[in-house]
Amino acid sequence: MARPLELDPDRLFPADPTTRAIARRLYDPIASLPIVSPHGHTDPHWFADNGCWTDATSLLLVPDHYVFRMLYSQGVDLDTLAIPRIDGPPKTDPREAWRVFAQHYTLFRGTPSRMWLDHVFAEVFGFDVALEAETADHYYDIITEKLATDAYRPRALFDRFNIDFLATTEGPQDDLAPHHRIHQSGWPGRVVTTYRPDAVIDVEHEGFGAAMERFAEWTGEDVFSWSGYLAAHRKRRADFRAAGATATDHGHITAATANLSSTDAEALFARIVGGSWTPADAELFRAQMLTEMAAMSVEDGMTMQIHPGVARNHNAGLFASHGRDKGADIPMRTDYVGALRPMLDRFGNERDLTVILFTLDESTYARELAPLAGHYPCLRLGPPWWFHDSPEGMRRFREMTTETAGFCNTVGFNDDTRAFLSIPARHDVARRSDCAFLARLVAEGRMAEWEAAEVALDLTSRLVRTAYHVDTPLKPAKAA
Amino acid sequence: MARPLELDPDRLFPADPTTRAIARRLYDPIASLPIVSPHGHTDPHWFADNGCWTDATSLLLVPDHYVFRMLYSQGVDLDTLAIPRIDGPPKTDPREAWRVFAQHYTLFRGTPSRMWLDHVFAEVFGFDVALEAETADHYYDIITEKLATDAYRPRALFDRFNIDFLATTEGPQDDLAPHHRIHQSGWPGRVVTTYRPDAVIDVEHEGFGAAMERFAEWTGEDVFSWSGYLAAHRKRRADFRAAGATATDHGHITAATANLSSTDAEALFARIVGGSWTPADAELFRAQMLTEMAAMSVEDGMTMQIHPGVARNHNAGLFASHGRDKGADIPMRTDYVGALRPMLDRFGNERDLTVILFTLDESTYARELAPLAGHYPCLRLGPPWWFHDSPEGMRRFREMTTETAGFCNTVGFNDDTRAFLSIPARHDVARRSDCAFLARLVAEGRMAEWEAAEVALDLTSRLVRTAYHVDTPLKPAKAA
Amino acid sequence: MARPLELDPDRLFPADPTTRAIARRLYDPIASLPIVSPHGHTDPHWFADNGCWTDATSLLLVPDHYVFRMLYSQGVDLDTLAIPRIDGPPKTDPREAWRVFAQHYTLFRGTPSRMWLDHVFAEVFGFDVALEAETADHYYDIITEKLATDAYRPRALFDRFNIDFLATTEGPQDDLAPHHRIHQSGWPGRVVTTYRPDAVIDVEHEGFGAAMERFAEWTGEDVFSWSGYLAAHRKRRADFRAAGATATDHGHITAATANLSSTDAEALFARIVGGSWTPADAELFRAQMLTEMAAMSVEDGMTMQIHPGVARNHNAGLFASHGRDKGADIPMRTDYVGALRPMLDRFGNERDLTVILFTLDESTYARELAPLAGHYPCLRLGPPWWFHDSPEGMRRFREMTTETAGFCNTVGFNDDTRAFLSIPARHDVARRSDCAFLARLVAEGRMAEWEAAEVALDLTSRLVRTAYHVDTPLKPAKAA
């Protein structure tokens, strides 16, 4: 007989009865607030086309590297899971892949993926039995069946999930047509883009050459001259703002910034596009471009997000066979205090600039990030990211940043996900985790309960709406 | 109607009733023990002159960079808060500054500043309504009024706070006259100095040249020769001991130490004072001087404190306009295991030397500091410092150091503050936090309650008194 | 009157009654499971000879650097504790040494040594009064008396402790005769060796030259040629497997690996054995040898353990007088993400290879180790090691690794001890700590209790048995 699937209504709340009761009272009024998802990787075509997803495997397993990396670590090969290779998808029956996943579902005990997936299974699909080998086909059939109905089309789920604002992520080389179609469709869902120019900034990225060609085409600028290149960024930023973007995003290897003279910057750029660059040049150019992007954000008001510190594609063999985003990205020790100084020397005291810092190196929370954000007017701390977007990760983030940076220098939650169906689950984990933390402060006499209730609302709504300009349209860009 | 201000008598104790009851029993006997404040930055003129402070803003806001850095991070400019510029104070009405502070008081939710200030408001000034925009003037008026009374003069508060020992911090370039006046006044309060020679050791410090001139004047030594320079240190250390000092303090950028031959040290010193030094020379000289200071501590018995790992004056623009200590100091990753080795090679096994290590890099607690202090006879661990002098910071310190270093290799609490009125608040937070930690050990069967009571007393009194020679006068210095 | 010694039956379980009850229910069925001790430093002669230990000091104090380092840090000299110098043991009466230890026993409050020792005193020797100055002789007498009985001989305790598998650690230079004698004795206790070749790999180790000579003798190979050296490793690995070994162990300074061409490796080896090596060569050779050892593990199936990141013999004076393993080893910041890449590029995707990573740098748990182990099929995470083998250390390990690596990429507990009598105590602490962690997950609705019970069993038994091939004999080595 199948095991039941039940979500504990008090999940993630501390066990102590006094604290738990406080957490529950803090959570109740925010539990159903609209979702603001200011940073993520959903596909705008979903909302533009509003087509049906086809099956559980292609929707829930194949795009979720959190999930298949765990299976891979335990010896399950990626072909078995229907994960596409560079030269195309394997000939794996998606139902068979789903069965393998179900057989291994116990591997996820204690992980956030397990919480998110169970939430999706129970709340989105209505399952009341747990996923395991015996129920694999039942799950696969029901999910396939439901996905074929109108209630499970992207826009219907967007509405059902009570999403108020959803940002996707595109590059300057990308076509914004899906966003234009969404906006022209009359559908009121607010799906916007985000300007992520990594592919035209990181010359070590395998797609740099192609991205630069597209960048030139979209803008009509001579992107191989320094002035044309900067002008092209300004044009694309304007295009993105017209498609609703309120923010940029920068996924650099390190947090290094630079502040070169324009002569030196131009000479560096010449080496980059001329192909005579060294790895140090590539790093310096990324560093300089963070400062250039900050300069443009001062002009146009776009909030800037910096996501540094990952060794991408760490598994050389897997990168060769399967390409990027296959669960082989590994965080690295990351410096902020020295790295950000050149940019902060120029723009640190700007009150109208918002730079949101993320990290995968938790040792920087209390040591560097909270002290930086607790001083510089332009800096804010992004929520726990990626491997740390989890109950324990969120607890550590609050415990290590709040005392120095306060709540006020944080920006609410980012789900940062490709897994659209998991968005409510992820926001719910964040809301519960924040209430658990606040409840402890209240129970320990460190904050009044009415104050904690205000903070819970700040963390769920006010801070994110402010940091990402959700409610206040950006003004036209100032001249450079 | 104004919100009430009430301090929870059980604040900072765990919510679990069993654990809370233990914490309370541990705390009761130590709650009112005399305060030993062996390291801080109060102004000796206060106790020498015993004049009245004038108003809330100049007493509580302007000197407290913990407070104004948070306001600054949220876009409040420093002029508005009456923070002086290098060229003098702004023309800000102190009452207006106080109102701005009061309006932003919610920013401090979840921070130790909030706990300390509320303690000061309730316990020192007797407020029973909370600080907010509506009560700003009420607060300002009452505080101003009380400060004009004798009961709020420095010596009266010193007595009321039950302070047994208070160390200020001066440099070799400073006049010890205020300390002499205190001692000659007949007032029995024990206010002593601490020898902090950074300004004559760090050639990169903006005040190095002027400090060296004063150093020469006070000592009559040729401080620009290596032997004269060392002799001058010995003389000033003797002066400081005569003014009650039992400790030195060293606020270096890193924890680097060196152990040069005297020929090499002399040559290095010649470059330093000759102006031909490189940044590496400056660092090596600071490193060498830590070892020289340890050598002198072996002679004269002064406890040595090392406070490394801060990028001072990180905000270049703010440093230019406002100078140092304006909330723009940012911790850095800090190495101890390699850095201290040269000094430890010489003096690590000395049983009569006490070197107290502080850190702003919590990743070193369990990895480096506890193993070092749990082995070397001369080493002790200072309490959580600066950004970590907080309930969560204290909890992490105990959790990460106790299992390897024990309690015995720690030295009680340092308030390290310029904010005199907050001293009882800070010690109370430390005492409560320690009792909370101990109560958990008792509740989890890891220590008997009578043992925890002994440890609570050790942490509050015995360890600090021993480490800083509070009760045992230093012997005359041995010959070098 | 002497204080009682009582072990709290609920020790290490959270105080909250709901959580505690769950922890107790999880712990009960695993409390008495057989001990698998797959990595440690007990002496095989004990089990070969089955002689009596003589006294408390030589059994419990002298070999335990966790204990005497703490006493040393508080000014007790090592002679007083009967710790041998390089030139022989001091003339210290072992009873006097024991008295000094007993007088200082309060220093261990809050440390795992205290928990382990009390467990040994109560459970192994049956004491019901605590160790303190007054009971020192009572302890010393009773322990001496009991050690003289058959019930306290090594094999009898091995059986009483319910040990199912115990691995010692030997080098290629060591004689495996004690292991052969154990196996030939007919005693069914499973004591096996582990291949730890550091002494013939680390040219900076003071015993390198002598170890290489012995390596040549045991193998009959020309160990000073690259091909002979590799062949000698293969022969000794086969010898060790014949003596029951299922694993190798590598205690390197860093986690660096390398992947040189065979020409470059041969040239490097020539410099190493030719004496013309630089420190960089020494490091590169260690790095290359990790990859060579991984290659041999792919051939012969031995699990590979990497223990990096310690500055050995940090105290130069003490090393000169007392030699290694005297409590003066200090952890260092350790990189894995870059360091392991060369080896992972070759073998990271091998499913039949198991490489267990240990660390003393907890900042790598969530940042590097869990992401690496949560992706690469060959990687597993070893339990908290050395300074972190403690209740708080174990809690941090689970909190920082589980959400990314799951439980499945960990390998149960290692006691890693020379202190044979403490083995049950250490495993009990680990089992209780894991149940405490799991109970919190259950109480917070993050896992069903039946699942937690399965995980508790995995952590105690299944994972360690699998990772170290306890139940499945290794196959004959494949040809290189």
mmCIF file of N, CA and C in Angstrom, chain B residues 349-380:
data_model
loop_
_atom_site.group_PDB
_atom_site.id
_atom_site.type_symbol
_atom_site.label_atom_id
_atom_site.label_comp_id
_atom_site.label_asym_id
_atom_site.label_seq_id
_atom_site.Cartn_x
_atom_site.Cartn_y
_atom_site.Cartn_z
ATOM 1 N N ASN B 349 55.750 29.109 23.811
ATOM 2 C CA ASN B 349 55.746 28.215 24.976
ATOM 3 C C ASN B 349 55.956 28.948 26.305
ATOM 4 N N GLU B 350 55.968 30.279 26.270
ATOM 5 C CA GLU B 350 56.103 31.070 27.501
ATOM 6 C C GLU B 350 54.828 30.967 28.323
ATOM 7 N N ARG B 351 54.987 30.573 29.567
ATOM 8 C CA ARG B 351 53.774 30.442 30.392
ATOM 9 C C ARG B 351 53.385 31.747 31.073
ATOM 10 N N ASP B 352 54.319 32.678 31.125
ATOM 11 C CA ASP B 352 53.996 33.933 31.802
ATOM 12 C C ASP B 352 53.558 35.024 30.834
ATOM 13 N N LEU B 353 53.507 34.681 29.571
ATOM 14 C CA LEU B 353 53.045 35.636 28.567
ATOM 15 C C LEU B 353 51.589 35.306 28.235
ATOM 16 N N THR B 354 50.763 36.366 28.108
ATOM 17 C CA THR B 354 49.387 36.175 27.654
ATOM 18 C C THR B 354 49.157 37.008 26.409
ATOM 19 N N VAL B 355 48.859 36.322 25.327
ATOM 20 C CA VAL B 355 48.529 36.990 24.069
ATOM 21 C C VAL B 355 47.085 36.650 23.737
ATOM 22 N N ILE B 356 46.255 37.685 23.659
ATOM 23 C CA ILE B 356 44.825 37.466 23.419
ATOM 24 C C ILE B 356 44.521 37.772 21.958
ATOM 25 N N LEU B 357 43.981 36.769 21.270
ATOM 26 C CA LEU B 357 43.702 36.904 19.846
ATOM 27 C C LEU B 357 42.234 37.234 19.618
ATOM 28 N N PHE B 358 41.995 38.220 18.805
ATOM 29 C CA PHE B 358 40.642 38.583 18.389
ATOM 30 C C PHE B 358 40.511 38.308 16.895
ATOM 31 N N THR B 359 39.285 38.213 16.440
ATOM 32 C CA THR B 359 39.102 38.039 14.999
ATOM 33 C C THR B 359 37.777 38.610 14.555
ATOM 34 N N LEU B 360 37.727 39.018 13.301
ATOM 35 C CA LEU B 360 36.457 39.344 12.649
ATOM 36 C C LEU B 360 36.117 38.301 11.596
ATOM 37 N N ASP B 361 36.942 37.275 11.518
ATOM 38 C CA ASP B 361 36.743 36.211 10.536
ATOM 39 C C ASP B 361 36.350 34.946 11.295
ATOM 40 N N GLU B 362 35.037 34.764 11.432
ATOM 41 C CA GLU B 362 34.542 33.649 12.238
ATOM 42 C C GLU B 362 34.926 32.290 11.676
ATOM 43 N N SER B 363 35.302 32.231 10.417
ATOM 44 C CA SER B 363 35.706 30.927 9.871
ATOM 45 C C SER B 363 36.987 30.434 10.534
ATOM 46 N N THR B 364 37.684 31.312 11.233
ATOM 47 C CA THR B 364 38.903 30.881 11.923
ATOM 48 C C THR B 364 38.647 30.362 13.342
ATOM 49 N N TYR B 365 37.448 30.554 13.861
ATOM 50 C CA TYR B 365 37.187 30.139 15.255
ATOM 51 C C TYR B 365 37.538 28.663 15.471
ATOM 52 N N ALA B 366 36.848 27.799 14.734
ATOM 53 C CA ALA B 366 37.040 26.359 14.950
ATOM 54 C C ALA B 366 38.271 25.853 14.220
ATOM 55 N N ARG B 367 38.604 26.506 13.099
ATOM 56 C CA ARG B 367 39.676 25.988 12.239
ATOM 57 C C ARG B 367 41.047 26.340 12.770
ATOM 58 N N GLU B 368 41.239 27.580 13.236
ATOM 59 C CA GLU B 368 42.588 28.018 13.582
ATOM 60 C C GLU B 368 42.705 28.469 15.030
ATOM 61 N N LEU B 369 41.792 29.311 15.458
ATOM 62 C CA LEU B 369 41.993 29.948 16.765
ATOM 63 C C LEU B 369 41.823 28.976 17.923
ATOM 64 N N ALA B 370 40.786 28.169 17.905
ATOM 65 C CA ALA B 370 40.606 27.227 19.010
ATOM 66 C C ALA B 370 41.741 26.205 19.051
ATOM 67 N N PRO B 371 42.162 25.642 17.905
ATOM 68 C CA PRO B 371 43.315 24.734 17.973
ATOM 69 C C PRO B 371 44.599 25.421 18.444
ATOM 70 N N LEU B 372 44.817 26.669 18.063
ATOM 71 C CA LEU B 372 46.022 27.374 18.531
ATOM 72 C C LEU B 372 45.941 27.624 20.038
ATOM 73 N N ALA B 373 44.829 28.169 20.483
ATOM 74 C CA ALA B 373 44.698 28.482 21.911
ATOM 75 C C ALA B 373 44.604 27.225 22.748
ATOM 76 N N GLY B 374 44.129 26.145 22.148
ATOM 77 C CA GLY B 374 44.042 24.874 22.856
ATOM 78 C C GLY B 374 45.365 24.133 22.903
ATOM 79 N N HIS B 375 46.413 24.774 22.407
ATOM 80 C CA HIS B 375 47.746 24.162 22.506
ATOM 81 C C HIS B 375 48.791 25.089 23.136
ATOM 82 N N TYR B 376 48.952 26.291 22.589
ATOM 83 C CA TYR B 376 50.037 27.163 23.039
ATOM 84 C C TYR B 376 49.748 27.775 24.409
ATOM 85 N N PRO B 377 50.677 27.637 25.326
ATOM 86 C CA PRO B 377 50.445 28.195 26.676
ATOM 87 C C PRO B 377 50.214 29.704 26.685
ATOM 88 N N CYS B 378 50.797 30.435 25.744
ATOM 89 C CA CYS B 378 50.681 31.902 25.807
ATOM 90 C C CYS B 378 49.385 32.428 25.209
ATOM 91 N N LEU B 379 48.663 31.606 24.488
ATOM 92 C CA LEU B 379 47.522 32.130 23.727
ATOM 93 C C LEU B 379 46.189 31.990 24.457
ATOM 94 N N ARG B 380 45.373 33.022 24.316
ATOM 95 C CA ARG B 380 43.995 32.995 24.781
ATOM 96 C C ARG B 380 43.113 33.596 23.673
#
